[in-house]
Amino acid sequence: MGSSASTDRQTDPTSSVTGVGVGALVQQIGMAMIPVHFKQSYESIMQIVETVMKLRQFDEAPYNNNSIMLIALLRNAQMEPEAAEPCLQLQAVRDLSGAAGCEADLRAEERFERDRVFGRYATSIFRASWNMTAAGQASCMGVEEEDVLFSWFSDDSDKHCPKFMVLLDHDTASVVLVIRGTFSFKDALMDVVCEEAEFLDGFAHKGFIDGSRKVMDKCSNVIEKALIDNFGYQLVVCGHSMGGSVAAMITLELL
């Protein structure tokens, strides 16, 4: 028994991370005995373990990886001193630009106010996702119940999709797709499945790519109909935290 346990520790790469070895555990007791909630997350957990194992290379060759340089550059940028007297510099630009500068300032202020509306949706959806009634969800988002066109706050039996809503904002003439950020264990799993995958002409976070495509699979028809029924309305995709990343992926694929 002792030699067998020693062999498992040498051959199972997950044992040094998990203590028991997720892969070895599943092989020994079989998938049929694994709880349903664990089975749904098995692939993500194995991906996390693999990522953690890759990070061990920092202990062996801490200066031979590009990530170290990126971290160093980020820290250097964060340590740079702020520009002196930014308010005075801005005032000088306004004085030089005159009326044109004032007009630009007004446009910027209007744009900021519009964006703040969508930012409020991106944070309000956290409360809305825990409300069990359609009226309660609409109230959390600050819209009328009939303006909530679609919401997804549950899970399929075997796949996790980010939580989201599609609603109408008549003040800004917008169809708004709002995606909730990390707020559950399964959301966190999607966050940490951070292996790169092919995306458009490059690579991106695999978990966010998968999440963005699941969202669009569920609501693309709703959005298309809303834009037809509300001619002249724009589509706005927004979110906070993980929701912001998924929103960016959706926007890039729609462009």
CSV table of N, CA and C in Angstrom, one decimal, residues 58-192:
chain,number,residue,atom,x,y,z
A,58,PHE,N,8.0,29.5,-12.0
A,58,PHE,CA,8.5,30.7,-11.5
A,58,PHE,C,9.6,30.4,-10.4
A,59,ASP,N,9.3,29.3,-9.7
A,59,ASP,CA,10.2,28.9,-8.6
A,59,ASP,C,11.6,28.4,-9.2
A,60,GLU,N,11.5,27.8,-10.4
A,60,GLU,CA,12.7,27.2,-10.9
A,60,GLU,C,13.5,28.2,-11.8
A,61,ALA,N,12.8,29.1,-12.5
A,61,ALA,CA,13.5,30.0,-13.4
A,61,ALA,C,12.8,31.3,-13.4
A,62,PRO,N,12.9,32.1,-12.3
A,62,PRO,CA,12.0,33.2,-12.1
A,62,PRO,C,12.2,34.4,-13.1
A,63,TYR,N,13.3,34.4,-13.8
A,63,TYR,CA,13.6,35.5,-14.7
A,63,TYR,C,13.6,35.1,-16.2
A,64,ASN,N,13.1,33.9,-16.5
A,64,ASN,CA,13.1,33.4,-17.9
A,64,ASN,C,11.8,33.4,-18.5
A,65,ASN,N,10.8,34.1,-17.9
A,65,ASN,CA,9.4,34.0,-18.4
A,65,ASN,C,9.0,35.5,-18.7
A,66,ASN,N,8.3,35.6,-19.9
A,66,ASN,CA,7.8,36.9,-20.3
A,66,ASN,C,6.9,37.6,-19.3
A,67,SER,N,6.1,36.7,-18.5
A,67,SER,CA,5.2,37.3,-17.5
A,67,SER,C,5.9,38.1,-16.5
A,68,ILE,N,7.1,37.7,-16.1
A,68,ILE,CA,7.9,38.5,-15.1
A,68,ILE,C,8.1,39.9,-15.6
A,69,MET,N,8.5,40.0,-16.9
A,69,MET,CA,8.7,41.3,-17.5
A,69,MET,C,7.4,42.2,-17.5
A,70,LEU,N,6.3,41.5,-17.8
A,70,LEU,CA,5.0,42.3,-17.9
A,70,LEU,C,4.7,42.8,-16.5
A,71,ILE,N,4.9,41.9,-15.5
A,71,ILE,CA,4.6,42.4,-14.1
A,71,ILE,C,5.5,43.5,-13.7
A,72,ALA,N,6.7,43.4,-14.1
A,72,ALA,CA,7.7,44.5,-13.8
A,72,ALA,C,7.3,45.8,-14.4
A,73,LEU,N,6.9,45.8,-15.7
A,73,LEU,CA,6.4,47.0,-16.4
A,73,LEU,C,5.2,47.6,-15.8
A,74,LEU,N,4.3,46.7,-15.4
A,74,LEU,CA,3.0,47.2,-14.7
A,74,LEU,C,3.4,47.9,-13.4
A,75,ARG,N,4.2,47.3,-12.6
A,75,ARG,CA,4.6,47.9,-11.4
A,75,ARG,C,5.3,49.3,-11.6
A,76,ASN,N,6.2,49.3,-12.7
A,76,ASN,CA,6.8,50.6,-13.0
A,76,ASN,C,5.9,51.7,-13.3
A,77,ALA,N,4.8,51.3,-14.1
A,77,ALA,CA,3.8,52.3,-14.5
A,77,ALA,C,3.0,52.8,-13.3
A,78,GLN,N,2.7,51.9,-12.4
A,78,GLN,CA,2.0,52.2,-11.2
A,78,GLN,C,2.8,53.2,-10.3
A,79,MET,N,4.1,53.0,-10.3
A,79,MET,CA,5.0,53.8,-9.5
A,79,MET,C,5.4,55.2,-10.0
A,80,GLU,N,5.0,55.4,-11.3
A,80,GLU,CA,5.4,56.7,-11.9
A,80,GLU,C,4.6,57.8,-11.2
A,81,PRO,N,5.3,59.0,-10.9
A,81,PRO,CA,4.6,60.1,-10.3
A,81,PRO,C,3.5,60.7,-11.2
A,82,GLU,N,2.5,61.3,-10.5
A,82,GLU,CA,1.4,61.9,-11.3
A,82,GLU,C,1.9,63.2,-11.9
A,83,ALA,N,1.4,63.6,-13.0
A,83,ALA,CA,1.7,64.9,-13.6
A,83,ALA,C,1.4,66.0,-12.7
A,84,ALA,N,2.2,67.0,-12.6
A,84,ALA,CA,2.0,68.2,-11.7
A,84,ALA,C,0.9,69.1,-12.2
A,85,GLU,N,0.1,69.5,-11.3
A,85,GLU,CA,-1.0,70.4,-11.5
A,85,GLU,C,-1.8,70.2,-12.7
A,86,PRO,N,-2.5,69.0,-12.8
A,86,PRO,CA,-3.3,68.7,-14.0
A,86,PRO,C,-4.4,69.6,-14.2
A,87,CYS,N,-5.0,70.1,-13.1
A,87,CYS,CA,-6.1,71.1,-13.2
A,87,CYS,C,-5.7,72.4,-13.9
A,88,LEU,N,-4.5,72.9,-13.5
A,88,LEU,CA,-4.0,74.1,-14.2
A,88,LEU,C,-3.7,73.9,-15.6
A,89,GLN,N,-3.2,72.7,-16.0
A,89,GLN,CA,-2.9,72.4,-17.4
A,89,GLN,C,-4.2,72.3,-18.2
A,90,LEU,N,-5.2,71.7,-17.6
A,90,LEU,CA,-6.5,71.6,-18.3
A,90,LEU,C,-7.1,73.0,-18.5
A,91,GLN,N,-7.0,73.9,-17.5
A,91,GLN,CA,-7.5,75.2,-17.6
A,91,GLN,C,-6.8,76.0,-18.7
A,92,ALA,N,-5.5,75.7,-18.8
A,92,ALA,CA,-4.7,76.4,-19.9
A,92,ALA,C,-5.2,76.0,-21.3
A,93,VAL,N,-5.5,74.7,-21.4
A,93,VAL,CA,-6.0,74.2,-22.7
A,93,VAL,C,-7.3,74.8,-23.0
A,94,ARG,N,-8.2,75.0,-22.0
A,94,ARG,CA,-9.5,75.6,-22.2
A,94,ARG,C,-9.4,77.0,-22.6
A,95,ASP,N,-8.4,77.8,-22.0
A,95,ASP,CA,-8.2,79.2,-22.3
A,95,ASP,C,-7.8,79.3,-23.8
A,96,LEU,N,-6.9,78.4,-24.2
A,96,LEU,CA,-6.4,78.5,-25.6
A,96,LEU,C,-7.4,78.1,-26.6
A,97,SER,N,-8.3,77.1,-26.3
A,97,SER,CA,-9.2,76.6,-27.3
A,97,SER,C,-10.5,77.5,-27.4
A,98,GLY,N,-10.8,78.2,-26.3
A,98,GLY,CA,-11.9,79.1,-26.3
A,98,GLY,C,-13.3,78.4,-26.5
A,99,ALA,N,-14.1,78.8,-27.4
A,99,ALA,CA,-15.4,78.3,-27.6
A,99,ALA,C,-15.4,76.8,-28.0
A,100,ALA,N,-14.4,76.5,-28.8
A,100,ALA,CA,-14.3,75.1,-29.3
A,100,ALA,C,-14.1,74.2,-28.1
A,101,GLY,N,-13.2,74.6,-27.1
A,101,GLY,CA,-13.0,73.8,-25.9
A,101,GLY,C,-14.2,73.7,-25.1
A,102,CYS,N,-15.0,74.7,-24.9
A,102,CYS,CA,-16.2,74.6,-24.1
A,102,CYS,C,-17.2,73.6,-24.8
A,103,GLU,N,-17.3,73.7,-26.1
A,103,GLU,CA,-18.2,72.7,-26.8
A,103,GLU,C,-17.7,71.3,-26.6
A,104,ALA,N,-16.4,71.1,-26.6
A,104,ALA,CA,-15.9,69.7,-26.4
A,104,ALA,C,-16.1,69.3,-25.0
A,105,ASP,N,-16.0,70.2,-24.0
A,105,ASP,CA,-16.3,69.8,-22.6
A,105,ASP,C,-17.7,69.4,-22.4
A,106,LEU,N,-18.6,70.1,-23.1
A,106,LEU,CA,-20.1,69.8,-23.0
A,106,LEU,C,-20.4,68.4,-23.5
A,107,ARG,N,-19.8,68.1,-24.7
A,107,ARG,CA,-20.0,66.8,-25.3
A,107,ARG,C,-19.4,65.7,-24.4
A,108,ALA,N,-18.3,66.0,-23.8
A,108,ALA,CA,-17.6,65.0,-22.9
A,108,ALA,C,-18.5,64.8,-21.7
A,109,GLU,N,-19.1,65.8,-21.2
A,109,GLU,CA,-20.0,65.7,-20.0
A,109,GLU,C,-21.2,64.9,-20.3
A,110,GLU,N,-21.8,65.2,-21.5
A,110,GLU,CA,-23.0,64.5,-21.9
A,110,GLU,C,-22.7,63.0,-22.1
A,111,ARG,N,-21.5,62.7,-22.7
A,111,ARG,CA,-21.1,61.3,-22.9
A,111,ARG,C,-20.9,60.6,-21.5
A,112,PHE,N,-20.3,61.3,-20.6
A,112,PHE,CA,-20.1,60.8,-19.3
A,112,PHE,C,-21.4,60.4,-18.6
A,113,GLU,N,-22.4,61.3,-18.7
A,113,GLU,CA,-23.7,61.1,-18.1
A,113,GLU,C,-24.4,59.9,-18.7
A,114,ARG,N,-24.3,59.7,-20.0
A,114,ARG,CA,-24.8,58.6,-20.7
A,114,ARG,C,-24.1,57.3,-20.2
A,115,ASP,N,-22.8,57.3,-20.1
A,115,ASP,CA,-22.1,56.1,-19.7
A,115,ASP,C,-22.4,55.8,-18.3
A,116,ARG,N,-22.6,56.8,-17.4
A,116,ARG,CA,-22.9,56.5,-16.1
A,116,ARG,C,-24.2,55.7,-15.9
A,117,VAL,N,-25.2,56.0,-16.8
A,117,VAL,CA,-26.4,55.2,-16.8
A,117,VAL,C,-26.1,53.7,-17.0
A,118,PHE,N,-25.3,53.4,-18.0
A,118,PHE,CA,-25.0,52.0,-18.3
A,118,PHE,C,-24.1,51.4,-17.2
A,119,GLY,N,-23.2,52.2,-16.5
A,119,GLY,CA,-22.5,51.7,-15.4
A,119,GLY,C,-23.4,51.4,-14.2
A,120,ARG,N,-24.4,52.1,-14.1
A,120,ARG,CA,-25.4,51.8,-13.0
A,120,ARG,C,-26.1,50.5,-13.3
A,121,TYR,N,-26.4,50.2,-14.5
A,121,TYR,CA,-27.0,48.9,-14.9
A,121,TYR,C,-26.0,47.8,-14.5
A,122,ALA,N,-24.7,48.0,-14.8
A,122,ALA,CA,-23.7,47.0,-14.7
A,122,ALA,C,-23.6,46.6,-13.2
A,123,THR,N,-23.9,47.5,-12.3
A,123,THR,CA,-23.8,47.2,-10.9
A,123,THR,C,-25.1,46.7,-10.3
A,124,SER,N,-26.2,47.3,-10.8
A,124,SER,CA,-27.5,47.0,-10.3
A,124,SER,C,-27.9,45.6,-10.6
A,125,ILE,N,-27.4,45.0,-11.6
A,125,ILE,CA,-27.8,43.6,-12.0
A,125,ILE,C,-27.4,42.6,-10.9
A,126,PHE,N,-26.4,42.9,-10.0
A,126,PHE,CA,-26.0,42.0,-9.0
A,126,PHE,C,-27.3,41.8,-8.0
A,127,ARG,N,-27.9,42.9,-7.6
A,127,ARG,CA,-29.1,42.8,-6.8
A,127,ARG,C,-30.3,42.2,-7.6
A,128,ALA,N,-30.4,42.6,-8.8
A,128,ALA,CA,-31.5,42.0,-9.6
A,128,ALA,C,-31.5,40.5,-9.8
A,129,SER,N,-30.3,40.0,-9.9
A,129,SER,CA,-30.1,38.5,-10.1
A,129,SER,C,-30.6,37.7,-8.9
A,130,TRP,N,-30.7,38.3,-7.8
A,130,TRP,CA,-31.2,37.6,-6.6
A,130,TRP,C,-32.7,37.8,-6.3
A,131,ASN,N,-33.3,38.6,-7.1
A,131,ASN,CA,-34.7,38.8,-7.0
A,131,ASN,C,-35.5,37.8,-7.8
A,132,MET,N,-36.5,37.2,-7.2
A,132,MET,CA,-37.2,36.1,-7.8
A,132,MET,C,-38.4,36.5,-8.7
A,133,THR,N,-38.8,37.8,-8.7
A,133,THR,CA,-39.9,38.2,-9.5
A,133,THR,C,-39.5,39.2,-10.6
A,134,ALA,N,-40.2,39.2,-11.7
A,134,ALA,CA,-39.9,40.0,-12.8
A,134,ALA,C,-40.0,41.5,-12.4
A,135,ALA,N,-41.0,41.8,-11.6
A,135,ALA,CA,-41.2,43.2,-11.1
A,135,ALA,C,-40.1,43.6,-10.2
A,136,GLY,N,-39.6,42.7,-9.4
A,136,GLY,CA,-38.5,43.0,-8.5
A,136,GLY,C,-37.2,43.3,-9.3
A,137,GLN,N,-37.0,42.5,-10.3
A,137,GLN,CA,-35.8,42.6,-11.1
A,137,GLN,C,-35.8,44.0,-11.8
A,138,ALA,N,-37.0,44.3,-12.4
A,138,ALA,CA,-37.1,45.6,-13.1
A,138,ALA,C,-36.9,46.8,-12.1
A,139,SER,N,-37.4,46.6,-10.9
A,139,SER,CA,-37.2,47.7,-9.9
A,139,SER,C,-35.8,47.9,-9.5
A,140,CYS,N,-35.0,46.8,-9.4
A,140,CYS,CA,-33.6,46.9,-9.1
A,140,CYS,C,-32.8,47.6,-10.2
A,141,MET,N,-33.3,47.4,-11.4
A,141,MET,CA,-32.6,48.0,-12.6
A,141,MET,C,-33.1,49.4,-12.9
A,142,GLY,N,-34.2,49.8,-12.2
A,142,GLY,CA,-34.7,51.2,-12.4
A,142,GLY,C,-35.4,51.4,-13.7
A,143,VAL,N,-36.1,50.3,-14.2
A,143,VAL,CA,-36.8,50.4,-15.4
A,143,VAL,C,-38.2,49.8,-15.2
A,144,GLU,N,-39.1,50.0,-16.2
A,144,GLU,CA,-40.4,49.4,-16.1
A,144,GLU,C,-40.4,47.9,-16.4
A,145,GLU,N,-41.3,47.2,-15.8
A,145,GLU,CA,-41.3,45.7,-16.0
A,145,GLU,C,-41.4,45.3,-17.5
A,146,GLU,N,-42.2,46.0,-18.2
A,146,GLU,CA,-42.3,45.7,-19.7
A,146,GLU,C,-41.1,46.0,-20.5
A,147,ASP,N,-40.1,46.8,-19.9
A,147,ASP,CA,-38.9,47.1,-20.6
A,147,ASP,C,-37.8,46.1,-20.4
A,148,VAL,N,-38.0,45.1,-19.5
A,148,VAL,CA,-37.1,44.0,-19.4
A,148,VAL,C,-37.5,42.9,-20.4
A,149,LEU,N,-36.7,42.8,-21.4
A,149,LEU,CA,-37.1,41.9,-22.5
A,149,LEU,C,-36.7,40.4,-22.3
A,150,PHE,N,-35.6,40.2,-21.5
A,150,PHE,CA,-35.1,38.9,-21.3
A,150,PHE,C,-34.2,38.9,-20.1
A,151,SER,N,-34.2,37.8,-19.3
A,151,SER,CA,-33.2,37.7,-18.2
A,151,SER,C,-32.8,36.2,-18.1
A,152,TRP,N,-31.6,36.0,-17.7
A,152,TRP,CA,-31.1,34.7,-17.5
A,152,TRP,C,-30.3,34.7,-16.2
A,153,PHE,N,-30.9,34.1,-15.2
A,153,PHE,CA,-30.3,34.1,-13.9
A,153,PHE,C,-30.3,32.6,-13.3
A,154,SER,N,-30.4,31.6,-14.2
A,154,SER,CA,-30.4,30.3,-13.8
A,154,SER,C,-29.2,29.6,-14.5
A,155,ASP,N,-29.1,28.3,-14.4
A,155,ASP,CA,-28.1,27.5,-15.1
A,155,ASP,C,-28.7,26.3,-15.9
A,156,ASP,N,-28.2,26.0,-17.0
A,156,ASP,CA,-28.5,24.8,-17.7
A,156,ASP,C,-28.1,23.6,-16.8
A,157,SER,N,-28.5,22.4,-17.1
A,157,SER,CA,-28.2,21.2,-16.3
A,157,SER,C,-26.7,21.0,-16.2
A,158,ASP,N,-26.0,21.2,-17.3
A,158,ASP,CA,-24.6,20.8,-17.4
A,158,ASP,C,-23.6,21.9,-17.8
A,159,LYS,N,-24.1,23.1,-18.1
A,159,LYS,CA,-23.2,24.2,-18.5
A,159,LYS,C,-23.5,25.5,-17.8
A,160,HIS,N,-22.5,26.2,-17.5
A,160,HIS,CA,-22.6,27.5,-16.8
A,160,HIS,C,-22.6,28.7,-17.8
A,161,CYS,N,-23.5,29.6,-17.7
A,161,CYS,CA,-23.6,30.7,-18.6
A,161,CYS,C,-23.6,32.0,-17.7
A,162,PRO,N,-22.8,33.0,-18.0
A,162,PRO,CA,-22.9,34.2,-17.2
A,162,PRO,C,-24.3,34.8,-17.1
A,163,LYS,N,-24.7,35.3,-16.0
A,163,LYS,CA,-26.0,35.9,-15.8
A,163,LYS,C,-26.1,37.2,-16.5
A,164,PHE,N,-27.3,37.5,-17.1
A,164,PHE,CA,-27.5,38.7,-17.9
A,164,PHE,C,-28.9,39.1,-18.0
A,165,MET,N,-29.1,40.3,-18.5
A,165,MET,CA,-30.5,40.8,-18.8
A,165,MET,C,-30.4,41.6,-20.1
A,166,VAL,N,-31.5,41.6,-20.9
A,166,VAL,CA,-31.7,42.5,-22.0
A,166,VAL,C,-32.9,43.4,-21.7
A,167,LEU,N,-32.6,44.7,-21.8
A,167,LEU,CA,-33.7,45.7,-21.4
A,167,LEU,C,-33.6,46.9,-22.4
A,168,LEU,N,-34.7,47.7,-22.3
A,168,LEU,CA,-34.8,48.9,-23.1
A,168,LEU,C,-34.5,50.1,-22.2
A,169,ASP,N,-33.7,51.0,-22.7
A,169,ASP,CA,-33.6,52.3,-22.0
A,169,ASP,C,-34.0,53.4,-23.0
A,170,HIS,N,-35.2,53.9,-22.8
A,170,HIS,CA,-35.9,54.8,-23.7
A,170,HIS,C,-35.2,56.2,-23.7
A,171,ASP,N,-34.7,56.6,-22.5
A,171,ASP,CA,-34.0,57.9,-22.4
A,171,ASP,C,-32.8,58.0,-23.3
A,172,THR,N,-32.1,56.9,-23.4
A,172,THR,CA,-30.9,57.0,-24.3
A,172,THR,C,-31.1,56.3,-25.6
A,173,ALA,N,-32.4,55.8,-25.9
A,173,ALA,CA,-32.7,55.1,-27.1
A,173,ALA,C,-31.8,53.9,-27.3
A,174,SER,N,-31.8,53.0,-26.3
A,174,SER,CA,-30.8,51.9,-26.3
A,174,SER,C,-31.5,50.6,-26.0
A,175,VAL,N,-31.0,49.6,-26.7
A,175,VAL,CA,-31.3,48.2,-26.3
A,175,VAL,C,-30.0,47.8,-25.5
A,176,VAL,N,-30.1,47.4,-24.3
A,176,VAL,CA,-29.0,47.2,-23.4
A,176,VAL,C,-28.9,45.7,-23.0
A,177,LEU,N,-27.7,45.2,-23.3
A,177,LEU,CA,-27.4,43.8,-22.8
A,177,LEU,C,-26.4,44.0,-21.6
A,178,VAL,N,-26.9,43.7,-20.4
A,178,VAL,CA,-26.2,43.8,-19.2
A,178,VAL,C,-25.7,42.5,-18.7
A,179,ILE,N,-24.4,42.3,-18.4
A,179,ILE,CA,-23.9,41.0,-18.0
A,179,ILE,C,-23.3,41.2,-16.6
A,180,ARG,N,-23.8,40.3,-15.7
A,180,ARG,CA,-23.4,40.3,-14.3
A,180,ARG,C,-21.9,39.9,-14.1
A,181,GLY,N,-21.2,40.5,-13.2
A,181,GLY,CA,-19.9,40.1,-12.9
A,181,GLY,C,-19.8,38.8,-11.9
A,182,THR,N,-18.6,38.5,-11.4
A,182,THR,CA,-18.4,37.3,-10.6
A,182,THR,C,-19.3,37.5,-9.3
A,183,PHE,N,-20.1,36.4,-9.1
A,183,PHE,CA,-21.0,36.5,-7.9
A,183,PHE,C,-21.4,35.1,-7.4
A,184,SER,N,-20.7,34.1,-7.9
A,184,SER,CA,-21.0,32.7,-7.5
A,184,SER,C,-19.7,31.9,-7.7
A,185,PHE,N,-19.7,30.6,-7.2
A,185,PHE,CA,-18.6,29.7,-7.3
A,185,PHE,C,-18.3,29.4,-8.8
A,186,LYS,N,-19.4,29.2,-9.6
A,186,LYS,CA,-19.2,28.9,-11.0
A,186,LYS,C,-18.7,30.1,-11.7
A,187,ASP,N,-19.1,31.3,-11.4
A,187,ASP,CA,-18.5,32.5,-12.0
A,187,ASP,C,-17.0,32.5,-11.7
A,188,ALA,N,-16.6,32.2,-10.5
A,188,ALA,CA,-15.2,32.2,-10.1
A,188,ALA,C,-14.4,31.2,-11.0
A,189,LEU,N,-15.0,30.0,-11.2
A,189,LEU,CA,-14.4,29.0,-12.0
A,189,LEU,C,-14.1,29.5,-13.5
A,190,MET,N,-15.1,30.2,-14.0
A,190,MET,CA,-15.0,30.8,-15.3
A,190,MET,C,-13.8,31.8,-15.3
A,191,ASP,N,-13.7,32.6,-14.2
A,191,ASP,CA,-12.6,33.6,-14.1
A,191,ASP,C,-11.3,33.0,-14.2
A,192,VAL,N,-11.1,31.9,-13.5
A,192,VAL,CA,-9.7,31.3,-13.4
A,192,VAL,C,-9.3,30.3,-14.5
